[in-house]
Coordinates of C-alpha atoms in Angstrom, one line a residue:
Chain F
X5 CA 0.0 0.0 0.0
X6 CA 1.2 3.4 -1.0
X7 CA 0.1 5.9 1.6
X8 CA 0.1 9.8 1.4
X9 CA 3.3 9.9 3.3
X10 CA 5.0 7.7 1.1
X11 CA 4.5 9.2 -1.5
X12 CA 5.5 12.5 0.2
X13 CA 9.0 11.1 0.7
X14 CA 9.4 9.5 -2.5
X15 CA 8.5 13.2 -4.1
X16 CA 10.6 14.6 -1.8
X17 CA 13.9 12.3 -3.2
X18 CA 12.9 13.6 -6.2
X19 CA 13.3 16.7 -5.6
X20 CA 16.2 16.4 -4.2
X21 CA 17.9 14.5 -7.4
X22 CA 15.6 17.1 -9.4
X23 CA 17.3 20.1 -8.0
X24 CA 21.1 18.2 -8.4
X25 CA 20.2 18.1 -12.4
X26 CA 19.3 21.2 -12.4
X27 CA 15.9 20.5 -14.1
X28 CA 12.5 21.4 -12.6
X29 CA 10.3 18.3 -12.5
X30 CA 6.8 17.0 -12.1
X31 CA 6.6 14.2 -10.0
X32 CA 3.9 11.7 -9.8
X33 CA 3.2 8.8 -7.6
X34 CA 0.2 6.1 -8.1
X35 CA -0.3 3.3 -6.1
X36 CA -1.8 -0.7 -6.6
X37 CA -4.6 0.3 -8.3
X38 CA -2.5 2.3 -10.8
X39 CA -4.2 5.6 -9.3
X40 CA -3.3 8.6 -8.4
X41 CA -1.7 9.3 -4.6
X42 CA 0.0 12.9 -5.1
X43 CA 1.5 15.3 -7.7
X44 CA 4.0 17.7 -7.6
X45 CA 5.4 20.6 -10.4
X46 CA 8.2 22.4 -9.0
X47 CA 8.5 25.8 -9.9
X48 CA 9.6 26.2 -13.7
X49 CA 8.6 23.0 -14.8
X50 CA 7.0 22.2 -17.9
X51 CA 3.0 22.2 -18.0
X52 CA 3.0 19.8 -20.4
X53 CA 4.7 17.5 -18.5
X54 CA 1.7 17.2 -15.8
X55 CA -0.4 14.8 -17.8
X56 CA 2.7 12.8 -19.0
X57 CA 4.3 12.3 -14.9
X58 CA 1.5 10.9 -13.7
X59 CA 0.9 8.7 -16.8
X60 CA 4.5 7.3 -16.7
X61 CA 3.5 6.1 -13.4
X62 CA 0.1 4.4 -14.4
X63 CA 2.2 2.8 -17.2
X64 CA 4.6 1.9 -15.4
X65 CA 2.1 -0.2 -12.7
X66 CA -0.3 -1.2 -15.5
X67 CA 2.1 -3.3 -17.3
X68 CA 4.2 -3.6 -13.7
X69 CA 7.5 -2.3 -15.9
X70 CA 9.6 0.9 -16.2
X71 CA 8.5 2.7 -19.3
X72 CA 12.2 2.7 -20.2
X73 CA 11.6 -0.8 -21.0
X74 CA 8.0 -0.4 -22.1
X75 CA 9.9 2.0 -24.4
X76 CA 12.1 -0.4 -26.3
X77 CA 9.3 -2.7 -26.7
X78 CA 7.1 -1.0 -28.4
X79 CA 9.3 0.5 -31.1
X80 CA 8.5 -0.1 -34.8
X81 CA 8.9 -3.9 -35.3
X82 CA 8.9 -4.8 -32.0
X83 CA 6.3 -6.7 -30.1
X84 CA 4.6 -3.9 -28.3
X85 CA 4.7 -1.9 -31.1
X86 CA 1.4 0.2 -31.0
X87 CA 0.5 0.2 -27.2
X88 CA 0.5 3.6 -26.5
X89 CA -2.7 3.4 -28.6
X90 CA -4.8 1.5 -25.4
X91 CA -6.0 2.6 -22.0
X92 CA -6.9 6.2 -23.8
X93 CA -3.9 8.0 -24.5
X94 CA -2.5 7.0 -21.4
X95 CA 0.4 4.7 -21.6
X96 CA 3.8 6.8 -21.7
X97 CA 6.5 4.5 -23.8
X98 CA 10.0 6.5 -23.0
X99 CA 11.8 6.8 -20.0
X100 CA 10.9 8.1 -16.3
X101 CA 8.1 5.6 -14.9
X102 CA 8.9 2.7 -12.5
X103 CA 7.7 0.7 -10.7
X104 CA 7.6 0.6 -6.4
X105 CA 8.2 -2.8 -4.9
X106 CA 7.7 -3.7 -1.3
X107 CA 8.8 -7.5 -0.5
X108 CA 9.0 -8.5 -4.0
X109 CA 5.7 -7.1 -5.2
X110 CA 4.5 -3.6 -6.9
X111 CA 2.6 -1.9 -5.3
X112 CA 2.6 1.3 -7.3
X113 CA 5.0 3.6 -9.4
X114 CA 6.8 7.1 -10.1
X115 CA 6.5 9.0 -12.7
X116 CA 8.8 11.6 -13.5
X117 CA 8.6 14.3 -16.6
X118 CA 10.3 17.5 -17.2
X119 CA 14.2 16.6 -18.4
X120 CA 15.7 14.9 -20.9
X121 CA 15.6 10.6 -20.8
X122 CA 18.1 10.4 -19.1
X123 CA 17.2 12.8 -16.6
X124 CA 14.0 12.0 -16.0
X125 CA 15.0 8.2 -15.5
X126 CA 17.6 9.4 -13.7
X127 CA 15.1 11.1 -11.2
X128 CA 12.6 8.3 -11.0
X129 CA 15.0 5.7 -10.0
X130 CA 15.8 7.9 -6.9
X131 CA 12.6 8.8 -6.2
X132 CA 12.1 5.0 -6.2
X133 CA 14.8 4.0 -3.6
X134 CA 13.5 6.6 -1.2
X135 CA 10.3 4.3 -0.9
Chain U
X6 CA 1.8 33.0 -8.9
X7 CA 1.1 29.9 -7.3
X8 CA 4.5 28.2 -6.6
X9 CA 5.0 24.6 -5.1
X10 CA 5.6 26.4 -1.5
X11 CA 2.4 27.8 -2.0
X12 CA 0.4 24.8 -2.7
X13 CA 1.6 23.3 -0.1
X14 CA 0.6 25.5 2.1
X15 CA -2.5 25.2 0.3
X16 CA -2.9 21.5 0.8
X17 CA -1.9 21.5 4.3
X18 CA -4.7 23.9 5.4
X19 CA -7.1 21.4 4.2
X20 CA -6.0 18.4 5.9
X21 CA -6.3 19.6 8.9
X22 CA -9.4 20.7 8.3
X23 CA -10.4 17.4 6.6
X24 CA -9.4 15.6 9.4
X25 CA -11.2 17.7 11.8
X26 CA -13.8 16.7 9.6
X27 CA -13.0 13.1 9.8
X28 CA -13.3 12.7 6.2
X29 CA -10.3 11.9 4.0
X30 CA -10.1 14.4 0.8
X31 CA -8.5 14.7 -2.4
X32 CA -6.9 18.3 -2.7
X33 CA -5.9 19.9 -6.0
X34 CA -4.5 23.4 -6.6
X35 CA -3.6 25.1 -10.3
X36 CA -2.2 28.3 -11.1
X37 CA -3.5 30.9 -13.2
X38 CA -3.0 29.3 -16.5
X39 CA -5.7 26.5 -14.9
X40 CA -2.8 23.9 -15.0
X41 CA -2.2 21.5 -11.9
X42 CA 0.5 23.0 -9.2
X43 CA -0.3 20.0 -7.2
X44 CA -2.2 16.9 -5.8
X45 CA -2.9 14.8 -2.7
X46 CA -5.4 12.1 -2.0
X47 CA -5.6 12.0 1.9
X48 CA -5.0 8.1 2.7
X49 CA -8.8 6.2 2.1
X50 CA -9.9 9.4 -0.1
X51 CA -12.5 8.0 -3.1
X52 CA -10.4 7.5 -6.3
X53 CA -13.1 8.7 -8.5
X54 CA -12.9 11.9 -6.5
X55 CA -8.9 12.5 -7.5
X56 CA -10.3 13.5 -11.3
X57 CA -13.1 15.6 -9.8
X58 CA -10.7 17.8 -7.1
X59 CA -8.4 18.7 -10.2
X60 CA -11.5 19.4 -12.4
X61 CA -13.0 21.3 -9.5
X62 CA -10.3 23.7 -9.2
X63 CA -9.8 24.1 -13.0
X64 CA -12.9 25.3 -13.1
X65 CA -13.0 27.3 -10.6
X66 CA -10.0 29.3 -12.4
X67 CA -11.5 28.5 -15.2
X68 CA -14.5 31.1 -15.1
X69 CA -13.4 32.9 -11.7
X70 CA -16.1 32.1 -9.2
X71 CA -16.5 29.1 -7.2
X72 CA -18.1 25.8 -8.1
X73 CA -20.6 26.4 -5.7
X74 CA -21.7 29.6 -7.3
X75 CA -21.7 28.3 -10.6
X76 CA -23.8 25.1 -9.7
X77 CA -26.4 27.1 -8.5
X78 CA -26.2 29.1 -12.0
X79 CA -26.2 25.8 -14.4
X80 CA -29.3 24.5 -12.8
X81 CA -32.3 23.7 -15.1
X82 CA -33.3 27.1 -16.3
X83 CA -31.0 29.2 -15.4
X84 CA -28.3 31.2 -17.3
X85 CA -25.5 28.8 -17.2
X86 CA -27.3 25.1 -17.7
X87 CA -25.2 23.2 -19.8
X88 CA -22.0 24.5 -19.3
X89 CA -21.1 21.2 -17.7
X90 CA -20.7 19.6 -21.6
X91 CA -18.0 22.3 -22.1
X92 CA -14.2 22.2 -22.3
X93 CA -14.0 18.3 -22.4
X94 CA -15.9 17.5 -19.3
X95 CA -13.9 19.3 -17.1
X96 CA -16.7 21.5 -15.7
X97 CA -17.2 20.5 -12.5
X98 CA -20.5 22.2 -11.3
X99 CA -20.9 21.5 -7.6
X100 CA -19.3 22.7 -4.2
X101 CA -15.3 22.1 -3.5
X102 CA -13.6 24.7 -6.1
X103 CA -12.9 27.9 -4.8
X104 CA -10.7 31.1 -6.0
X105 CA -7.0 31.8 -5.2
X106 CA -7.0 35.3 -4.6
X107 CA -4.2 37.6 -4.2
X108 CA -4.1 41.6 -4.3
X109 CA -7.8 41.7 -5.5
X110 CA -7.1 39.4 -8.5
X111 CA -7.8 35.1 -8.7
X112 CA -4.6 34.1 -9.5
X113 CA -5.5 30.1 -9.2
X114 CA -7.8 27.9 -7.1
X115 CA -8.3 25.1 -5.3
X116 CA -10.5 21.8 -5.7
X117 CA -11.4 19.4 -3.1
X118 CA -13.7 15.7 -3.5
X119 CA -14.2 13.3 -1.2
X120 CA -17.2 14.2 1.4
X121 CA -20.4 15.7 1.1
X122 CA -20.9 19.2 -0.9
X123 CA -20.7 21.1 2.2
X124 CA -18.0 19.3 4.0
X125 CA -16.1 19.9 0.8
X126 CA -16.8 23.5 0.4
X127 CA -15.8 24.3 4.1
X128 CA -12.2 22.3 3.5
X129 CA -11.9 24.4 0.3
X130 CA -12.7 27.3 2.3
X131 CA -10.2 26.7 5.0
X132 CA -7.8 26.0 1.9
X133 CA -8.1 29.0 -0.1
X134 CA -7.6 31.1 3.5
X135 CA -4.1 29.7 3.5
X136 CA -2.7 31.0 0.4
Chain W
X30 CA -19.3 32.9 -47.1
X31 CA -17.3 33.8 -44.0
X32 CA -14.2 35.7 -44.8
X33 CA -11.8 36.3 -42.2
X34 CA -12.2 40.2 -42.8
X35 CA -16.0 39.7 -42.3
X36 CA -15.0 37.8 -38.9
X37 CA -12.6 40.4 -38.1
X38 CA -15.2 43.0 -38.4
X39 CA -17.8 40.8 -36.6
X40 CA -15.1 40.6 -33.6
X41 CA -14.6 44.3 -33.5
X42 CA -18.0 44.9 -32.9
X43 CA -18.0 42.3 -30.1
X44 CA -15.8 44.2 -28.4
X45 CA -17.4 47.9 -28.9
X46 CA -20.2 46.2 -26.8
X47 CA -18.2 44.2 -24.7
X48 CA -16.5 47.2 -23.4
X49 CA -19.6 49.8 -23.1
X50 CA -20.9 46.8 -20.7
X51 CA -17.4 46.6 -19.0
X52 CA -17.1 42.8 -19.7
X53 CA -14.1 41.3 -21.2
X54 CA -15.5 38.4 -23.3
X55 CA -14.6 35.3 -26.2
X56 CA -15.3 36.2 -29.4
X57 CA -15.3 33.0 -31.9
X58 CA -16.7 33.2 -35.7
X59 CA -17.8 30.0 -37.4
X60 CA -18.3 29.9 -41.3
X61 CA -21.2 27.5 -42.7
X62 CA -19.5 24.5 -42.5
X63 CA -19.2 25.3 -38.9
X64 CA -15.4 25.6 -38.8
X65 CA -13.8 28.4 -37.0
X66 CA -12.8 31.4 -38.7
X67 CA -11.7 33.2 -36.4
X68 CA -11.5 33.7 -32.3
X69 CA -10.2 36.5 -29.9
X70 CA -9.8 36.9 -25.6
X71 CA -10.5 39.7 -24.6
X72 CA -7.7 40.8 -22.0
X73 CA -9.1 39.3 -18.8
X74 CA -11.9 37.1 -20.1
X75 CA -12.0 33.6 -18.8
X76 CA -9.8 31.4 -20.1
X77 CA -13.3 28.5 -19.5
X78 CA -14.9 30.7 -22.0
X79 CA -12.7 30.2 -24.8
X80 CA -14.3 26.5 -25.3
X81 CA -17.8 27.8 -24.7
X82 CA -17.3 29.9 -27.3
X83 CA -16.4 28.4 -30.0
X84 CA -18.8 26.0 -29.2
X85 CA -21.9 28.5 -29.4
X86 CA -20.9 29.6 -32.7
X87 CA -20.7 25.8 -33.7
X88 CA -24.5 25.2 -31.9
X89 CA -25.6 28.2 -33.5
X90 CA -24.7 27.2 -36.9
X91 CA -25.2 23.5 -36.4
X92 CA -28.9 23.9 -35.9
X93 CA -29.5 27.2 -37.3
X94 CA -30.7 28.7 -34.1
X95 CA -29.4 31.2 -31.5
X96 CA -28.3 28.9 -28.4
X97 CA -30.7 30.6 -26.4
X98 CA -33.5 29.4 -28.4
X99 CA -32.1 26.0 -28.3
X100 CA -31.5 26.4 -24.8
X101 CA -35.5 26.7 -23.8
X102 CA -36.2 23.9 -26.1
X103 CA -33.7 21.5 -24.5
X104 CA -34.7 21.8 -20.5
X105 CA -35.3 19.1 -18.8
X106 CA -39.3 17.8 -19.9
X107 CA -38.8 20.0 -23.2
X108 CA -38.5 18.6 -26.6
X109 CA -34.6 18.8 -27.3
X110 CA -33.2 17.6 -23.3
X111 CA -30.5 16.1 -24.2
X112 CA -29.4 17.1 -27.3
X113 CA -26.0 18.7 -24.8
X114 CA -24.7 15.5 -25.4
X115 CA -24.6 15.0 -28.8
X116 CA -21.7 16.6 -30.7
X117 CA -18.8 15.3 -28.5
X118 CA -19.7 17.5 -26.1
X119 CA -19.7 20.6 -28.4
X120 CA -23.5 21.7 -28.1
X121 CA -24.0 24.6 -26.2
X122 CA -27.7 25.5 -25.0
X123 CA -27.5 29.1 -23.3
X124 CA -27.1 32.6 -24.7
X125 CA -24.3 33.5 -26.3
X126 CA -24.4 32.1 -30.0
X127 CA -26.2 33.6 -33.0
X128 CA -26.5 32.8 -36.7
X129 CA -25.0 35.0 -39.3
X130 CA -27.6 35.5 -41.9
X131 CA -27.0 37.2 -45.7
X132 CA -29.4 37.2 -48.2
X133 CA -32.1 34.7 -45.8
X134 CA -29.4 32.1 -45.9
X135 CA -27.6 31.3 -42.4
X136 CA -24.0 31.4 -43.6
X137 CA -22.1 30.9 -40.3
X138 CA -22.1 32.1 -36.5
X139 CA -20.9 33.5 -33.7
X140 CA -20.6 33.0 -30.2
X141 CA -19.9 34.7 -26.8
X142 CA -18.9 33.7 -23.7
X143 CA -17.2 35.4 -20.7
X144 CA -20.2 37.4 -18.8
X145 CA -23.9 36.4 -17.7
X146 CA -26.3 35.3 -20.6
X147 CA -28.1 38.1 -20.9
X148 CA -24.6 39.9 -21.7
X149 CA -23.4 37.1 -23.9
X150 CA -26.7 37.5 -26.1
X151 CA -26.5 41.2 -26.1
X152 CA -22.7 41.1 -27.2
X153 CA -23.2 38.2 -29.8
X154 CA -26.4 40.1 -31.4
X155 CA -24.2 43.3 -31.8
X156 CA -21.5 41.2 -33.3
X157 CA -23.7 39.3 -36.1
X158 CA -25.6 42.7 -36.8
X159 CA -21.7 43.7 -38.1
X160 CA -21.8 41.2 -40.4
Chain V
X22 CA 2.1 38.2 -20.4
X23 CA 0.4 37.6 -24.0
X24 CA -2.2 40.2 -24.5
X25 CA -4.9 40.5 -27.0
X26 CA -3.1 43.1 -28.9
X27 CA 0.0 41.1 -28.7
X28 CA -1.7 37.9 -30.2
X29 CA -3.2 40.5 -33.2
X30 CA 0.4 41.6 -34.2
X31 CA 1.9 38.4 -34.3
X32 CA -0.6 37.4 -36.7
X33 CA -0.8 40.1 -38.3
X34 CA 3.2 39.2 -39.0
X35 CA 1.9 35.8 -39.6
X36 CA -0.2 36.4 -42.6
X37 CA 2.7 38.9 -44.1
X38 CA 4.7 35.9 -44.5
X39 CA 1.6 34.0 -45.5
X40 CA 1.2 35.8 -48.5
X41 CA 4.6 36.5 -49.0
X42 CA 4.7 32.4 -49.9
X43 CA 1.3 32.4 -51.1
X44 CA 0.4 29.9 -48.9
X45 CA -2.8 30.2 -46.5
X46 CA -2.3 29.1 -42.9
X47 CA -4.5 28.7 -39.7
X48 CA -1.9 31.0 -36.9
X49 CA -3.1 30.8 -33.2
X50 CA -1.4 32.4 -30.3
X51 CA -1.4 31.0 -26.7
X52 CA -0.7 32.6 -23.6
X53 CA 1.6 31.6 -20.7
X54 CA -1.1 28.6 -19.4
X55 CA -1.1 27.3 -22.9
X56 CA -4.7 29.2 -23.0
X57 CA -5.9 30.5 -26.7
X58 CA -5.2 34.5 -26.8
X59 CA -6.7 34.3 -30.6
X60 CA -7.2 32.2 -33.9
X61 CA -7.8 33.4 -37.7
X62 CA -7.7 31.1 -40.3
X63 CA -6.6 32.9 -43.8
X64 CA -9.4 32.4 -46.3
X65 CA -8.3 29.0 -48.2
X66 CA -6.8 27.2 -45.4
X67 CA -7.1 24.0 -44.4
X68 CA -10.2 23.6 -42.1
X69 CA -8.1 20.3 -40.2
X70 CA -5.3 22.6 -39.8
X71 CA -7.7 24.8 -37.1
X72 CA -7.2 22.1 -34.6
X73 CA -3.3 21.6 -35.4
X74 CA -2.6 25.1 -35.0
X75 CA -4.0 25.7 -31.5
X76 CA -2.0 22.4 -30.7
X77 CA 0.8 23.4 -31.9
X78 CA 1.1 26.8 -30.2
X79 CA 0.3 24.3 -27.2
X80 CA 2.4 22.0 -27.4
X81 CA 5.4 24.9 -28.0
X82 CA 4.5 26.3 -24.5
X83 CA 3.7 22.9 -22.6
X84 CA 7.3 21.8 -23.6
X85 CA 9.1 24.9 -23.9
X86 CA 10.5 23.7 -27.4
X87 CA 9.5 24.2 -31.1
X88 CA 7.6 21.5 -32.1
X89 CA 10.0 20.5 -35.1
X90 CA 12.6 20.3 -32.5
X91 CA 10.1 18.0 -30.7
X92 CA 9.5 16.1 -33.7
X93 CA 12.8 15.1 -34.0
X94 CA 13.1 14.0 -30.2
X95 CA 10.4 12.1 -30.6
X96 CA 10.9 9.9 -33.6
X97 CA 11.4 5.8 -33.4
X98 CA 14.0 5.6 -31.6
X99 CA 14.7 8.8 -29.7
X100 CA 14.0 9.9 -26.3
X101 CA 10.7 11.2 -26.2
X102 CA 9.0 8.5 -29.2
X103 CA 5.2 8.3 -28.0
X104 CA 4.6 11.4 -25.8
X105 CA 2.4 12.7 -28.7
X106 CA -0.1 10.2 -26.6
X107 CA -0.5 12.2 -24.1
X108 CA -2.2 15.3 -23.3
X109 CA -5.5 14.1 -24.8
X110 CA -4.2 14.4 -28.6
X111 CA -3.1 17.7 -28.0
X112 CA 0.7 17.2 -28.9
X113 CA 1.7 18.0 -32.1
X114 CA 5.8 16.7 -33.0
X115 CA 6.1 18.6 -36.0
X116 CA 7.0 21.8 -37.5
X117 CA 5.1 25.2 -37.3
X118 CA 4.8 26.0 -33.1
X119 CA 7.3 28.7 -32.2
X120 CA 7.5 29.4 -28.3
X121 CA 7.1 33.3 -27.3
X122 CA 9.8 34.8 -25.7
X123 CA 10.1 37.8 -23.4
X124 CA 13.1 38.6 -21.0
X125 CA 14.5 35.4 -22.1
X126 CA 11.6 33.6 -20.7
X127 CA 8.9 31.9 -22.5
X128 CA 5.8 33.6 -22.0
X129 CA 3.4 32.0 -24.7
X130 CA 3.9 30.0 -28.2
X131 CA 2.4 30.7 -31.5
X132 CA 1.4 27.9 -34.1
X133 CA 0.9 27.8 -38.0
X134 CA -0.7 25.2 -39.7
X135 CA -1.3 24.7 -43.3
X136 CA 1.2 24.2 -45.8
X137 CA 4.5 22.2 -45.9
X138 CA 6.3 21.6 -42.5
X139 CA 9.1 24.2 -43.8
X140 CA 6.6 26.7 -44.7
X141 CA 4.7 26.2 -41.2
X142 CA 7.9 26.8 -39.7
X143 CA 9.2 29.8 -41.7
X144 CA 5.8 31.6 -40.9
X145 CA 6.1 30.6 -37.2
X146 CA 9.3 32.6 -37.1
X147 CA 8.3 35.4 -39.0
X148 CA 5.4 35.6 -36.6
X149 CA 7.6 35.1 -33.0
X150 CA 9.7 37.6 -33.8
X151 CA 7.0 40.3 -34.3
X152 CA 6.2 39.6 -29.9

């Protein structure tokens, strides 16, 4: 179970990697049912990127994978190709969604948008230890 | 300008008065552009309600006025019925959205679901006080 | 036909009234195939209204009827409740939208949104007397 | 802040350039929340190309990016493939939406829609640099 104050410190990791980068970020955490807990835009981050954090993390515990991963399976060719197109525009296929695990099982996700792939990937994965 | 600091704020107001309530909320505030500062569903908060506290306070914004007010003008013959169909279904035309005011001019607002319409007005209330 | 000069014109006239009734308003001009021409926000106008707008001029045009007229034939127990929800959410039934006429033929429309509905009508039947 | 009479000058520069390639185009001008200032659609353009031009000026300001330089991040392969999923079809990852700078900071976006992506792209300039 993801409560509100876990998902307070996760944000709060991210923040703290966020603000390292250099790069403003919105910050999303769902929990087992793939909804939303809490949502954060620091200051300067992109608007656009609202809508795309918090479906990261959806994707990210609807198919119980980072979207990283998601990402490189559903390229032209591959065998995901096309996903994005289900669950009504809300499946994110590039980098900054994964997964939380508590002994062994997810039981939510981050999603991070506002940076560069790297960064935003970057950013989730520390928001993701702090849980 | 509502900043991060300031939604905080925001949100923290209306736990405490949600709890003084007894009655777990979701809390939503946006800026003046109508887009999401930020989010928190208050541990055993209705998941259907996280959609309706963002839409609350986007509409709020939205047409400056609270969602209270405007209810009461979109009933069945009066000026405003129908204005619920609108921009995409994010008119939200019952109590929980209020203005962010600052300096005589709505610079945001605030959107809060979970309880009934008066239990959500008074947290949005005690919200909008904090900014 | 709709030209963009006559939508320009019709838009200017909005505003003459808008201002003598000190309500900063949308402005959006449809041509007969319902399609917008043209739209303008006044400074200060609510950003809700820009949907609303557009969407009255659409209505108007799309059943070749001022929105208020379709309004009092859609309440509840009248012959058109319901129709709101055709359209993808794009019918609009209160004031604010009025067919542009030339030569007895409804050619296109336009629509106001940003103050009550009796100011919305009086603005939009200013604007299509420009045309 | 994009003001009314801000919007009207940048299309006005717009359809300059418009003419000057003898190509009409559907320009639209968003303010700081991503919010419509205004729309005109030249007479002879594309009536699909309303939609894409509001998007585009969109997406410009929810990214803070042009969208050609979008487009090319967000090809197979590249780091941001899919997020033209998200926003409810509002991104647009091609030429023609110019981000509106003030100060050096981005204050608005403007979008042109209907011709080639190059032509789109050299009116979108023309019309940015008349803010």
């Amino acid at each position: 179970m993801v409560k509100l104050e876990d998902a307070r410190r996760i944000i709060a990791a991210a923040e703290v990697k966020a603000k390292e980068l250099g790069q403003p970020m919105n910050i999303a955490v769902v929990d087992e049912g793939g909804n939303l807990v809490s949502h954060a835009r620091m200051d300067g981050a992109w608007i656009g990127s609202i809508d795309v954090s918090i479906n990261k993390a959806f994707t990210s515990r609807a198919f119980d994978i980072s979207t990283q991963a998601l990402g490189e399976n559903s390229q032209p060719g591959q065998q995901f190709y096309g996903i994005l197109t289900s669950n009504h525009g809300r499946v994110m296929v590039f980098a900054g969604g994964v997964p939380l695990t508590r002994d062994g099982r997810i039981v939510g996700a981050v999603g991070i948008s506002g940076g560069s792939g790297e960064q935003d990937q970057s950013v989730a994965e520390a928001a993701a230890a702090a849980f």
